[in-house]
Amino acid sequence: MGLGYTPAMDQLLSLVPGATPSLPAELVRAARAGDRAAYGRLYERFAPMVHGVLLARVPRADVDDLVQDVFLQAMRRLGSLRDPEAFGGWLAAIARNRARDHWRRGAETAPLPADVTGPPHPEGDALAVLALVQRLPEAYRETLVLRLVEGMTGPEIAERTGLKPGSVRVNLHRGLQLLRDALAGNERP
Amino acid sequence: MSGDDYLWDGTGAPDPEVRELEERLRPLRRVPPPPDWSKGGTRPPRLRLAALAAAAVLALALGASLLRRPEARGGWDLRWLEGASWSESRVVREDTLAVGQWIETRAARARLSVGPRDDEIGEVQLEPKTRIGLVDPGQKRHRLSLSRGVMHATIWAPPGNFVVDTPSAVAVDMGCRYTLEVDEHGAGLLRVEAGWVGFEHRGLQSLVPAGALCATRRGVGPGTPSFETASPAFGAALEAIDFGPAGAARREALERVLAEARERDALSLWHLLTRVEGDDRARVFDRLQALVPPPAGVTRDGILRGERAMRERWWDALGLGSSEFWRMWTGAWSDTTPGPADAR
């Protein structure tokens, strides 16, 4: 289909006016040239984002495997990425699709219900809150997980996911309000 | 505001409620170690077994389904959403848009993957009351037909691989994010947020960069692109030139365009060089020359004669990037004969 990356493409795209390439873009170029260490650095930088995108959608127990799966899939398809600056948004899209496929293929484990009883689980309280977050609309839950679980700031979320800062800000505020309501309803006797 | 600041970027006085949620959720912050990159596309062991099993089931199912529905091969994933806005939408149904199939969103919204699953090159969001069909799933080029409504496209593949037919022009993606809308009369409007889009109809081409828009009309093709920051008078005059009646009104509109043009509007004037003739072209040349002097070797006579090479050299001086960039991809238009998007 002619979608593969060629070095000439980078040369050509350098003709487009724009800012100096960012560090992730440089790492993407190096990774495309076969530099595995560069891809490892991309993993360090973007793995929390992918972890958060998945955690907002699939059971906790499956997230770690899926994070690795997303990066392996992205590595195979790196040649189809036209603009290295768009790596974050592209990777987030792969992660969202991978989460959808996970459900389509049938999740291997069921999510822990929020009202689970029995011996305390080390992550029990966190999973209970996460279950409430996972019931929020998609855009809100992803942004909230990236902020509250992964500890990313709003500007970092925008930079790593390719979302507009304004959208992230709105999603954080509306999402937090919905989560607040959900927590109040859940903790009401 | 300090609570807002803390939620947004962690600065300001900590919001106690946000801090508590951070503490409660912190145990989930655990990123796994990276996989063994040397194994390339190998999946993690647990998922590999599941994938093999799924592949076996899929192969059996696919064999049966292809016999029944050959048109479904290469279809694109389609997700239907409900909600008052995009950010509040929930996926309510998942489908596949098959080659040759048309859909209309009516009151719902939809997200369409561009390309077959696991080989997507982007995503298209469809607003309510949008009618769209899948022409080519990516065998030659990824191609949709938009007969009415509004679509937002985000494409990450190399330029020239995603094409949208509308009733009045063909939009060729050149690596970007854009919105394309078509009204009930087949008139269109393209707004580019990032990258470039080429808009074409029977040889009439418009190159639309980020921050610019371009209208199109059935039977005419794409109008002259302009930046969204141009004055309303400038935009209205361009519309009169592109789609209004010939004669005095058109000449007056050209006067307004030339009077209102800023340096940034060189984009529009450059396009007008091929859309007006005779004395009008000379007036456009003079105004464009005053805004962005042509490089050495680009002469008034050559431009008035319509010499393409000179026009392209002048483009290179406009600060909009090299003409080499879009010249590479405009070849892709040679086989994008504008198909009426709504033949049905």
Short mmCIF file of C-alpha atoms in Angstrom, two decimals, chain A residues 1-5 9 12-13 15-17 36-37 39-40 43 47-48 51 55 60-69 71-73 75-77 79-83 86 89-90 93-94 97-98 100-102 104-105 108-109 122-123 125-130 133-141 144 147-155 158 162 164-166 168-174 176 179-180 183 187, chain B residues 1 3-11 15 17-47 49-51 54 77-79 81 85-91 94-95 111 113 116-123 137-142 155-159 161 173-177 193 195-196 319-326 328-329:
data_model
loop_
_atom_site.label_atom_id
_atom_site.label_comp_id
_atom_site.label_asym_id
_atom_site.label_seq_id
_atom_site.Cartn_x
_atom_site.Cartn_y
_atom_site.Cartn_z
CA MET A 1 0.00 0.00 0.00
CA GLY A 2 3.01 2.25 0.02
CA LEU A 3 2.60 3.24 3.65
CA GLY A 4 6.04 2.20 4.79
CA TYR A 5 8.57 4.59 6.17
CA MET A 9 10.21 10.76 3.86
CA LEU A 12 10.96 15.51 2.65
CA LEU A 13 9.02 16.31 5.78
CA LEU A 15 10.85 20.84 4.25
CA VAL A 16 7.66 21.62 6.14
CA PRO A 17 7.97 24.65 8.39
CA ARG A 36 16.43 -0.58 20.22
CA ALA A 37 17.85 1.53 23.04
CA TYR A 39 12.78 2.47 21.65
CA GLY A 40 13.52 1.56 25.26
CA TYR A 43 9.00 3.00 26.60
CA ALA A 47 4.66 3.53 29.36
CA PRO A 48 2.82 5.38 32.19
CA HIS A 51 -0.66 2.02 31.40
CA LEU A 55 -6.20 0.88 33.21
CA ARG A 60 -6.20 -4.38 36.48
CA ALA A 61 -4.88 -7.94 36.19
CA ASP A 62 -4.58 -7.70 32.40
CA VAL A 63 -3.02 -4.26 32.14
CA ASP A 64 0.66 -5.19 32.46
CA ASP A 65 0.53 -7.75 29.66
CA LEU A 66 -1.37 -5.35 27.46
CA VAL A 67 1.13 -2.51 28.04
CA GLN A 68 3.88 -4.74 26.67
CA ASP A 69 1.66 -5.90 23.86
CA PHE A 71 4.59 -1.43 22.65
CA LEU A 72 5.46 -4.54 20.66
CA GLN A 73 2.60 -3.80 18.26
CA MET A 75 7.32 -1.28 17.26
CA ARG A 76 6.16 -3.45 14.38
CA ARG A 77 4.08 -0.62 12.94
CA GLY A 79 7.04 2.57 9.81
CA SER A 80 3.42 3.60 9.27
CA LEU A 81 3.79 6.65 11.52
CA ARG A 82 4.24 9.64 9.22
CA ASP A 83 5.00 12.34 11.74
CA ALA A 86 2.58 12.50 16.61
CA GLY A 89 -1.34 10.32 20.00
CA TRP A 90 -0.63 7.41 17.70
CA ALA A 93 -4.81 5.19 19.73
CA ILE A 94 -3.12 1.79 19.54
CA ASN A 97 -7.81 -0.15 20.14
CA ARG A 98 -5.96 -2.86 22.04
CA ARG A 100 -11.32 -2.70 22.69
CA ASP A 101 -9.87 -5.85 21.13
CA HIS A 102 -9.34 -7.24 24.59
CA ARG A 104 -13.95 -8.21 21.82
CA ARG A 105 -11.84 -11.33 22.23
CA GLU A 108 -9.60 -13.47 30.56
CA THR A 109 -10.46 -12.13 34.00
CA PRO A 122 -3.58 -4.66 49.23
CA GLU A 123 -5.09 -2.78 46.31
CA ASP A 125 -9.48 0.40 48.16
CA ALA A 126 -7.73 1.58 45.02
CA LEU A 127 -9.61 -0.96 42.92
CA ALA A 128 -12.91 0.16 44.43
CA VAL A 129 -12.23 3.76 43.40
CA LEU A 130 -10.97 2.61 40.01
CA VAL A 133 -13.76 5.76 37.52
CA GLN A 134 -14.20 3.01 34.92
CA ARG A 135 -17.94 3.65 34.87
CA LEU A 136 -17.46 7.28 33.80
CA PRO A 137 -17.59 8.32 30.13
CA GLU A 138 -14.49 7.26 28.22
CA ALA A 139 -12.86 10.68 27.87
CA TYR A 140 -13.19 11.46 31.58
CA ARG A 141 -11.97 8.14 32.92
CA LEU A 144 -8.62 11.04 35.49
CA ARG A 147 -3.83 12.42 36.48
CA LEU A 148 -4.75 10.58 39.69
CA VAL A 149 -3.10 7.19 39.18
CA GLU A 150 -0.16 7.89 36.93
CA GLY A 151 0.57 11.26 38.53
CA MET A 152 0.85 13.10 35.23
CA THR A 153 0.01 16.81 35.08
CA GLY A 154 -2.57 18.19 32.66
CA PRO A 155 0.09 19.54 30.27
CA ALA A 158 -1.90 16.62 26.56
CA GLY A 162 -1.92 14.27 21.63
CA LYS A 164 -5.68 19.41 23.21
CA PRO A 165 -4.79 21.01 26.58
CA GLY A 166 -8.23 22.63 26.70
CA VAL A 168 -7.77 17.72 29.01
CA ARG A 169 -8.61 20.56 31.38
CA VAL A 170 -12.34 20.24 30.75
CA ASN A 171 -12.21 16.46 31.09
CA LEU A 172 -10.35 16.73 34.39
CA HIS A 173 -12.85 19.12 35.90
CA ARG A 174 -15.99 17.41 34.65
CA LEU A 176 -13.66 14.92 38.92
CA LEU A 179 -16.31 10.97 40.34
CA ARG A 180 -17.15 13.09 43.38
CA LEU A 183 -18.12 8.47 45.49
CA GLU A 187 -20.29 5.86 50.33
CA MET B 1 -8.19 28.82 41.84
CA GLY B 3 -7.43 23.89 43.79
CA ASP B 4 -7.87 24.20 40.02
CA ASP B 5 -4.13 24.76 39.61
CA TYR B 6 -3.36 21.72 41.69
CA LEU B 7 -5.70 19.51 39.66
CA TRP B 8 -4.29 20.91 36.42
CA ASP B 9 -0.55 20.91 36.94
CA GLY B 10 0.12 20.08 40.57
CA THR B 11 0.99 23.65 41.49
CA ASP B 15 -6.70 20.34 46.94
CA GLU B 17 -9.94 15.97 47.89
CA VAL B 18 -7.58 15.48 44.94
CA ARG B 19 -4.73 14.59 47.31
CA GLU B 20 -6.88 11.95 48.97
CA LEU B 21 -7.82 10.42 45.63
CA GLU B 22 -4.16 10.40 44.58
CA GLU B 23 -3.25 8.54 47.77
CA ARG B 24 -6.06 6.03 47.38
CA LEU B 25 -5.20 5.30 43.75
CA ARG B 26 -1.42 5.40 44.05
CA PRO B 27 -1.06 1.61 44.61
CA LEU B 28 -2.17 1.11 41.01
CA ARG B 29 0.74 3.17 39.66
CA ARG B 30 2.99 0.35 38.61
CA VAL B 31 4.39 0.21 35.12
CA PRO B 32 5.69 -3.22 34.08
CA PRO B 33 9.27 -3.69 32.90
CA PRO B 34 9.75 -3.38 29.15
CA PRO B 35 9.42 -6.50 27.01
CA ASP B 36 12.37 -8.10 25.31
CA TRP B 37 12.63 -5.94 22.20
CA SER B 38 14.86 -8.45 20.46
CA LYS B 39 11.84 -10.72 20.17
CA GLY B 40 10.24 -8.17 17.90
CA GLY B 41 6.59 -8.92 17.39
CA THR B 42 6.40 -11.73 19.92
CA ARG B 43 3.54 -11.30 22.29
CA PRO B 44 3.84 -11.89 26.05
CA PRO B 45 3.39 -15.60 26.81
CA ARG B 46 -0.03 -15.43 28.45
CA LEU B 47 -1.53 -13.43 25.65
CA LEU B 49 -1.75 -18.56 23.97
CA ALA B 50 -4.94 -16.58 23.99
CA ALA B 51 -4.06 -15.05 20.64
CA ALA B 54 -8.44 -16.65 19.12
CA ASP B 77 -14.20 -0.77 12.56
CA LEU B 78 -17.13 1.49 13.33
CA ARG B 79 -18.27 2.44 16.81
CA LEU B 81 -21.79 6.59 20.28
CA SER B 85 -20.99 15.82 23.24
CA TRP B 86 -17.90 13.93 22.12
CA SER B 87 -16.36 13.99 25.57
CA GLU B 88 -19.52 12.61 27.17
CA SER B 89 -20.21 9.98 24.53
CA ARG B 90 -20.36 6.29 25.27
CA VAL B 91 -19.90 3.47 22.78
CA GLU B 94 -19.67 -1.84 17.41
CA ASP B 95 -19.94 -2.58 13.70
CA ARG B 111 -16.01 6.81 15.25
CA SER B 113 -11.10 3.56 12.10
CA PRO B 116 -8.48 -2.54 8.46
CA ARG B 117 -8.03 -3.55 12.08
CA ASP B 118 -4.38 -3.59 13.21
CA ASP B 119 -3.43 -1.62 10.13
CA GLU B 120 -5.24 1.64 10.83
CA ILE B 121 -3.77 4.87 9.52
CA GLY B 122 -6.09 7.18 11.43
CA GLU B 123 -9.55 7.82 12.74
CA PRO B 137 -10.41 0.02 2.31
CA GLY B 138 -6.76 0.62 1.48
CA GLN B 139 -5.97 -1.73 -1.37
CA LYS B 140 -4.98 1.19 -3.57
CA ARG B 141 -5.72 4.05 -1.24
CA HIS B 142 -7.88 4.56 1.85
CA ILE B 155 -4.43 10.71 9.93
CA TRP B 156 -0.95 9.57 10.90
CA ALA B 157 0.06 7.74 7.71
CA PRO B 158 2.31 9.19 5.02
CA PRO B 159 0.67 11.89 2.88
CA ASN B 161 -2.94 7.78 1.40
CA ASP B 173 -4.78 14.14 3.13
CA MET B 174 -1.20 15.29 3.34
CA GLY B 175 -0.62 14.21 6.91
CA CYS B 176 -2.92 16.05 9.20
CA ARG B 177 -6.04 16.72 11.20
CA GLU B 193 -6.09 22.05 12.13
CA GLY B 195 -0.66 19.53 8.46
CA TRP B 196 -2.01 20.02 4.95
CA GLY B 319 7.18 30.93 4.28
CA LEU B 320 4.64 28.13 3.93
CA GLY B 321 7.15 25.35 3.37
CA SER B 322 8.74 24.03 0.23
CA SER B 323 6.69 23.39 -2.90
CA GLU B 324 8.72 20.18 -3.13
CA PHE B 325 6.61 18.87 -0.27
CA TRP B 326 3.21 19.07 -1.97
CA MET B 328 5.48 15.03 -4.39
CA TRP B 329 1.92 14.26 -3.38
#
